mmCIF file of N, CA and C in Angstrom:
data_model
loop_
_atom_site.group_PDB
_atom_site.id
_atom_site.type_symbol
_atom_site.label_atom_id
_atom_site.label_comp_id
_atom_site.label_asym_id
_atom_site.label_seq_id
_atom_site.Cartn_x
_atom_site.Cartn_y
_atom_site.Cartn_z
ATOM 1 N N UNK A 1 -16.726 -2.456 -8.525
ATOM 2 C CA UNK A 1 -15.406 -2.787 -8.987
ATOM 3 C C UNK A 1 -14.753 -3.752 -8.015
ATOM 4 N N UNK A 2 -13.897 -4.581 -8.553
ATOM 5 C CA UNK A 2 -13.205 -5.569 -7.747
ATOM 6 C C UNK A 2 -11.763 -5.636 -8.202
ATOM 7 N N UNK A 3 -10.845 -5.821 -7.262
ATOM 8 C CA UNK A 3 -9.446 -6.030 -7.585
ATOM 9 C C UNK A 3 -9.098 -7.458 -7.219
ATOM 10 N N UNK A 4 -8.831 -8.278 -8.220
ATOM 11 C CA UNK A 4 -8.391 -9.645 -7.982
ATOM 12 C C UNK A 4 -6.879 -9.667 -8.134
ATOM 13 N N UNK A 5 -6.208 -10.285 -7.204
ATOM 14 C CA UNK A 5 -4.759 -10.367 -7.255
ATOM 15 C C UNK A 5 -4.361 -11.832 -7.261
ATOM 16 N N UNK A 6 -3.547 -12.187 -8.220
ATOM 17 C CA UNK A 6 -3.075 -13.561 -8.324
ATOM 18 C C UNK A 6 -1.559 -13.545 -8.218
ATOM 19 N N UNK A 7 -1.044 -14.441 -7.464
ATOM 20 C CA UNK A 7 0.403 -14.501 -7.349
ATOM 21 C C UNK A 7 0.793 -15.305 -6.132
ATOM 22 N N UNK A 8 2.066 -15.304 -5.891
ATOM 23 C CA UNK A 8 2.579 -16.083 -4.769
ATOM 24 C C UNK A 8 3.840 -15.410 -4.253
ATOM 25 N N UNK A 9 3.950 -15.326 -2.972
ATOM 26 C CA UNK A 9 5.172 -14.834 -2.334
ATOM 27 C C UNK A 9 5.497 -15.786 -1.196
ATOM 28 N N UNK A 10 6.747 -16.108 -1.063
ATOM 29 C CA UNK A 10 7.163 -17.010 0.012
ATOM 30 C C UNK A 10 8.465 -16.499 0.609
ATOM 31 N N UNK A 11 8.597 -16.675 1.884
ATOM 32 C CA UNK A 11 9.798 -16.275 2.582
ATOM 33 C C UNK A 11 10.313 -17.456 3.399
ATOM 34 N N UNK A 12 11.620 -17.547 3.503
ATOM 35 C CA UNK A 12 12.200 -18.532 4.413
ATOM 36 C C UNK A 12 12.035 -17.986 5.826
ATOM 37 N N UNK A 13 12.098 -18.839 6.844
ATOM 38 C CA UNK A 13 11.923 -18.362 8.209
ATOM 39 C C UNK A 13 12.848 -17.172 8.527
ATOM 40 N N UNK A 14 12.251 -16.089 9.035
ATOM 41 C CA UNK A 14 13.004 -14.905 9.420
ATOM 42 C C UNK A 14 13.270 -13.912 8.305
ATOM 43 N N UNK A 15 13.043 -14.303 7.054
ATOM 44 C CA UNK A 15 13.361 -13.427 5.925
ATOM 45 C C UNK A 15 12.518 -12.150 5.943
ATOM 46 N N UNK A 16 11.221 -12.283 6.146
ATOM 47 C CA UNK A 16 10.362 -11.099 6.132
ATOM 48 C C UNK A 16 10.761 -10.132 7.240
ATOM 49 N N UNK A 17 11.033 -10.634 8.429
ATOM 50 C CA UNK A 17 11.468 -9.776 9.539
ATOM 51 C C UNK A 17 12.748 -9.032 9.186
ATOM 52 N N UNK A 18 13.690 -9.726 8.571
ATOM 53 C CA UNK A 18 14.943 -9.078 8.166
ATOM 54 C C UNK A 18 14.688 -8.007 7.108
ATOM 55 N N UNK A 19 13.812 -8.297 6.172
ATOM 56 C CA UNK A 19 13.515 -7.319 5.126
ATOM 57 C C UNK A 19 12.807 -6.098 5.702
ATOM 58 N N UNK A 20 11.940 -6.294 6.674
ATOM 59 C CA UNK A 20 11.279 -5.161 7.332
ATOM 60 C C UNK A 20 12.317 -4.319 8.067
ATOM 61 N N UNK A 21 13.232 -4.957 8.774
ATOM 62 C CA UNK A 21 14.296 -4.236 9.487
ATOM 63 C C UNK A 21 15.176 -3.429 8.530
ATOM 64 N N UNK A 22 15.408 -3.949 7.316
ATOM 65 C CA UNK A 22 16.225 -3.256 6.316
ATOM 66 C C UNK A 22 15.461 -2.119 5.640
ATOM 67 N N UNK A 23 14.150 -2.046 5.838
ATOM 68 C CA UNK A 23 13.351 -0.996 5.205
ATOM 69 C C UNK A 23 12.840 -1.359 3.834
ATOM 70 N N UNK A 24 12.890 -2.657 3.483
ATOM 71 C CA UNK A 24 12.377 -3.105 2.193
ATOM 72 C C UNK A 24 10.852 -3.050 2.181
ATOM 73 N N UNK A 25 10.244 -3.307 3.337
ATOM 74 C CA UNK A 25 8.794 -3.295 3.502
ATOM 75 C C UNK A 25 8.428 -2.286 4.576
ATOM 76 N N UNK A 26 7.258 -1.687 4.453
ATOM 77 C CA UNK A 26 6.720 -0.792 5.477
ATOM 78 C C UNK A 26 5.511 -1.464 6.096
ATOM 79 N N UNK A 27 5.453 -1.451 7.411
ATOM 80 C CA UNK A 27 4.326 -2.046 8.121
ATOM 81 C C UNK A 27 3.365 -0.923 8.494
ATOM 82 N N UNK A 28 2.091 -1.102 8.170
ATOM 83 C CA UNK A 28 1.092 -0.071 8.447
ATOM 84 C C UNK A 28 -0.152 -0.684 9.060
ATOM 85 N N UNK A 29 -0.698 0.007 10.034
ATOM 86 C CA UNK A 29 -2.019 -0.344 10.559
ATOM 87 C C UNK A 29 -3.023 0.440 9.716
ATOM 88 N N UNK A 30 -4.027 -0.226 9.221
ATOM 89 C CA UNK A 30 -5.007 0.450 8.369
ATOM 90 C C UNK A 30 -6.410 0.035 8.767
ATOM 91 N N UNK A 31 -7.298 1.010 8.767
ATOM 92 C CA UNK A 31 -8.690 0.724 9.089
ATOM 93 C C UNK A 31 -9.383 0.067 7.902
ATOM 94 N N UNK A 32 -10.471 -0.589 8.183
ATOM 95 C CA UNK A 32 -11.263 -1.194 7.109
ATOM 96 C C UNK A 32 -11.735 -0.115 6.136
ATOM 97 N N UNK A 33 -12.070 1.075 6.644
ATOM 98 C CA UNK A 33 -12.515 2.160 5.768
ATOM 99 C C UNK A 33 -11.448 2.531 4.750
ATOM 100 N N UNK A 34 -10.190 2.554 5.200
ATOM 101 C CA UNK A 34 -9.108 2.912 4.291
ATOM 102 C C UNK A 34 -8.980 1.885 3.174
ATOM 103 N N UNK A 35 -8.957 0.629 3.517
ATOM 104 C CA UNK A 35 -8.798 -0.423 2.517
ATOM 105 C C UNK A 35 -10.052 -0.564 1.655
ATOM 106 N N UNK A 36 -11.225 -0.504 2.265
ATOM 107 C CA UNK A 36 -12.463 -0.734 1.521
ATOM 108 C C UNK A 36 -12.853 0.399 0.584
ATOM 109 N N UNK A 37 -12.232 1.562 0.710
ATOM 110 C CA UNK A 37 -12.570 2.632 -0.238
ATOM 111 C C UNK A 37 -12.201 2.225 -1.652
ATOM 112 N N UNK A 38 -11.321 1.237 -1.794
ATOM 113 C CA UNK A 38 -10.946 0.742 -3.117
ATOM 114 C C UNK A 38 -11.908 -0.325 -3.603
ATOM 115 N N UNK A 39 -12.874 -0.669 -2.760
ATOM 116 C CA UNK A 39 -13.904 -1.638 -3.148
ATOM 117 C C UNK A 39 -15.256 -0.946 -3.201
ATOM 118 N N UNK A 40 -15.236 0.390 -3.298
ATOM 119 C CA UNK A 40 -16.469 1.136 -3.462
ATOM 120 C C UNK A 40 -16.968 1.863 -2.230
ATOM 121 N N UNK A 41 -16.236 1.799 -1.112
ATOM 122 C CA UNK A 41 -16.643 2.545 0.081
ATOM 123 C C UNK A 41 -16.540 4.045 -0.215
ATOM 124 N N UNK A 42 -17.264 4.858 0.532
ATOM 125 C CA UNK A 42 -17.226 6.307 0.286
ATOM 126 C C UNK A 42 -15.805 6.864 0.381
ATOM 127 N N UNK A 43 -15.510 7.814 -0.482
ATOM 128 C CA UNK A 43 -14.209 8.480 -0.510
ATOM 129 C C UNK A 43 -14.389 9.882 0.051
ATOM 130 N N UNK A 44 -13.480 10.280 0.926
ATOM 131 C CA UNK A 44 -13.548 11.605 1.531
ATOM 132 C C UNK A 44 -12.571 12.542 0.834
ATOM 133 N N UNK A 45 -12.775 13.830 1.025
ATOM 134 C CA UNK A 45 -11.866 14.808 0.451
ATOM 135 C C UNK A 45 -10.456 14.549 0.987
ATOM 136 N N UNK A 46 -9.480 14.581 0.115
ATOM 137 C CA UNK A 46 -8.102 14.332 0.518
ATOM 138 C C UNK A 46 -7.668 12.888 0.326
ATOM 139 N N UNK A 47 -8.621 11.974 0.120
ATOM 140 C CA UNK A 47 -8.274 10.574 -0.138
ATOM 141 C C UNK A 47 -7.712 10.455 -1.549
ATOM 142 N N UNK A 48 -6.808 9.541 -1.731
ATOM 143 C CA UNK A 48 -6.249 9.285 -3.054
ATOM 144 C C UNK A 48 -6.819 7.954 -3.522
ATOM 145 N N UNK A 49 -8.022 7.985 -4.032
ATOM 146 C CA UNK A 49 -8.738 6.757 -4.396
ATOM 147 C C UNK A 49 -8.154 6.048 -5.606
ATOM 148 N N UNK A 50 -7.197 6.663 -6.282
ATOM 149 C CA UNK A 50 -6.621 6.002 -7.450
ATOM 150 C C UNK A 50 -5.275 5.344 -7.145
ATOM 151 N N UNK A 51 -4.775 5.508 -5.920
ATOM 152 C CA UNK A 51 -3.465 4.965 -5.594
ATOM 153 C C UNK A 51 -3.440 4.503 -4.136
ATOM 154 N N UNK A 52 -3.775 3.247 -3.914
ATOM 155 C CA UNK A 52 -3.852 2.677 -2.567
ATOM 156 C C UNK A 52 -2.561 2.882 -1.800
ATOM 157 N N UNK A 53 -1.435 2.575 -2.421
ATOM 158 C CA UNK A 53 -0.160 2.609 -1.697
ATOM 159 C C UNK A 53 0.209 4.020 -1.289
ATOM 160 N N UNK A 54 0.031 4.997 -2.165
ATOM 161 C CA UNK A 54 0.317 6.389 -1.809
ATOM 162 C C UNK A 54 -0.632 6.858 -0.713
ATOM 163 N N UNK A 55 -1.880 6.423 -0.781
ATOM 164 C CA UNK A 55 -2.862 6.805 0.232
ATOM 165 C C UNK A 55 -2.468 6.254 1.607
ATOM 166 N N UNK A 56 -2.063 4.996 1.662
ATOM 167 C CA UNK A 56 -1.653 4.386 2.937
ATOM 168 C C UNK A 56 -0.415 5.093 3.478
ATOM 169 N N UNK A 57 0.599 5.293 2.632
ATOM 170 C CA UNK A 57 1.823 5.951 3.081
ATOM 171 C C UNK A 57 1.555 7.380 3.546
ATOM 172 N N UNK A 58 0.707 8.118 2.836
ATOM 173 C CA UNK A 58 0.373 9.485 3.241
ATOM 174 C C UNK A 58 -0.297 9.504 4.602
ATOM 175 N N UNK A 59 -1.158 8.550 4.839
ATOM 176 C CA UNK A 59 -1.856 8.455 6.126
ATOM 177 C C UNK A 59 -0.869 8.209 7.267
ATOM 178 N N UNK A 60 0.235 7.501 6.980
ATOM 179 C CA UNK A 60 1.241 7.214 7.995
ATOM 180 C C UNK A 60 2.036 8.457 8.374
ATOM 181 N N UNK A 61 2.108 9.446 7.481
ATOM 182 C CA UNK A 61 2.788 10.699 7.771
ATOM 183 C C UNK A 61 4.307 10.582 7.768
ATOM 184 N N UNK A 62 4.970 11.688 8.128
ATOM 185 C CA UNK A 62 6.424 11.726 8.245
ATOM 186 C C UNK A 62 7.145 11.287 6.984
ATOM 187 N N UNK A 63 8.204 10.475 7.170
ATOM 188 C CA UNK A 63 9.008 10.034 6.024
ATOM 189 C C UNK A 63 8.189 9.226 5.029
ATOM 190 N N UNK A 64 7.138 8.559 5.509
ATOM 191 C CA UNK A 64 6.305 7.759 4.619
ATOM 192 C C UNK A 64 5.499 8.649 3.683
ATOM 193 N N UNK A 65 5.028 9.775 4.211
ATOM 194 C CA UNK A 65 4.310 10.722 3.358
ATOM 195 C C UNK A 65 5.249 11.294 2.297
ATOM 196 N N UNK A 66 6.509 11.537 2.672
ATOM 197 C CA UNK A 66 7.492 12.024 1.703
ATOM 198 C C UNK A 66 7.711 10.998 0.588
ATOM 199 N N UNK A 67 7.768 9.722 0.943
ATOM 200 C CA UNK A 67 7.924 8.662 -0.053
ATOM 201 C C UNK A 67 6.717 8.654 -0.981
ATOM 202 N N UNK A 68 5.521 8.807 -0.404
ATOM 203 C CA UNK A 68 4.297 8.829 -1.215
ATOM 204 C C UNK A 68 4.320 10.001 -2.188
ATOM 205 N N UNK A 69 4.710 11.172 -1.694
ATOM 206 C CA UNK A 69 4.741 12.357 -2.553
ATOM 207 C C UNK A 69 5.784 12.209 -3.655
ATOM 208 N N UNK A 70 6.928 11.615 -3.334
ATOM 209 C CA UNK A 70 7.988 11.433 -4.330
ATOM 210 C C UNK A 70 7.564 10.479 -5.439
ATOM 211 N N UNK A 71 6.633 9.588 -5.127
ATOM 212 C CA UNK A 71 6.205 8.592 -6.109
ATOM 213 C C UNK A 71 4.766 8.791 -6.555
ATOM 214 N N UNK A 72 4.180 9.931 -6.242
ATOM 215 C CA UNK A 72 2.777 10.157 -6.593
ATOM 216 C C UNK A 72 2.588 10.191 -8.095
ATOM 217 N N UNK A 73 1.411 9.801 -8.504
ATOM 218 C CA UNK A 73 1.072 9.797 -9.922
ATOM 219 C C UNK A 73 1.361 8.497 -10.625
ATOM 220 N N UNK A 74 2.082 7.619 -9.977
ATOM 221 C CA UNK A 74 2.383 6.324 -10.595
ATOM 222 C C UNK A 74 1.205 5.380 -10.468
ATOM 223 N N UNK A 75 0.396 5.574 -9.428
ATOM 224 C CA UNK A 75 -0.780 4.745 -9.246
ATOM 225 C C UNK A 75 -0.431 3.303 -8.967
ATOM 226 N N UNK A 76 -1.452 2.490 -8.916
ATOM 227 C CA UNK A 76 -1.288 1.058 -8.716
ATOM 228 C C UNK A 76 -1.676 0.401 -10.030
ATOM 229 N N UNK A 77 -0.681 -0.045 -10.772
ATOM 230 C CA UNK A 77 -0.933 -0.561 -12.123
ATOM 231 C C UNK A 77 -1.768 -1.819 -12.126
ATOM 232 N N UNK A 78 -1.982 -2.413 -10.931
ATOM 233 C CA UNK A 78 -2.829 -3.608 -10.880
ATOM 234 C C UNK A 78 -4.301 -3.240 -10.876
ATOM 235 N N UNK A 79 -4.614 -1.978 -10.608
ATOM 236 C CA UNK A 79 -6.025 -1.574 -10.547
ATOM 237 C C UNK A 79 -6.510 -1.241 -11.941
ATOM 238 N N UNK A 80 -7.709 -1.640 -12.246
ATOM 239 C CA UNK A 80 -8.312 -1.320 -13.535
ATOM 240 C C UNK A 80 -9.285 -0.169 -13.362
ATOM 241 N N UNK A 81 -9.421 0.691 -14.367
ATOM 242 C CA UNK A 81 -10.362 1.824 -14.249
ATOM 243 C C UNK A 81 -11.807 1.367 -14.143
#
């Protein structure tokens, strides 16, 4: 399976930093294993292989895990079965 994403996003200088400070975006460090599980890498028990964003937020813990739980089940509509 492959996920192709087409689109464009652009920010004026400093805009992304301001949006991150406002909490519009969450910055996460993620291992290749975490990201590649959506490209067919092995999935472990507890992984949410159907929802990349919830999986990343859950891995971050704390308030991010709460956000993931509050929005669980919505999935990533860009992914195809």
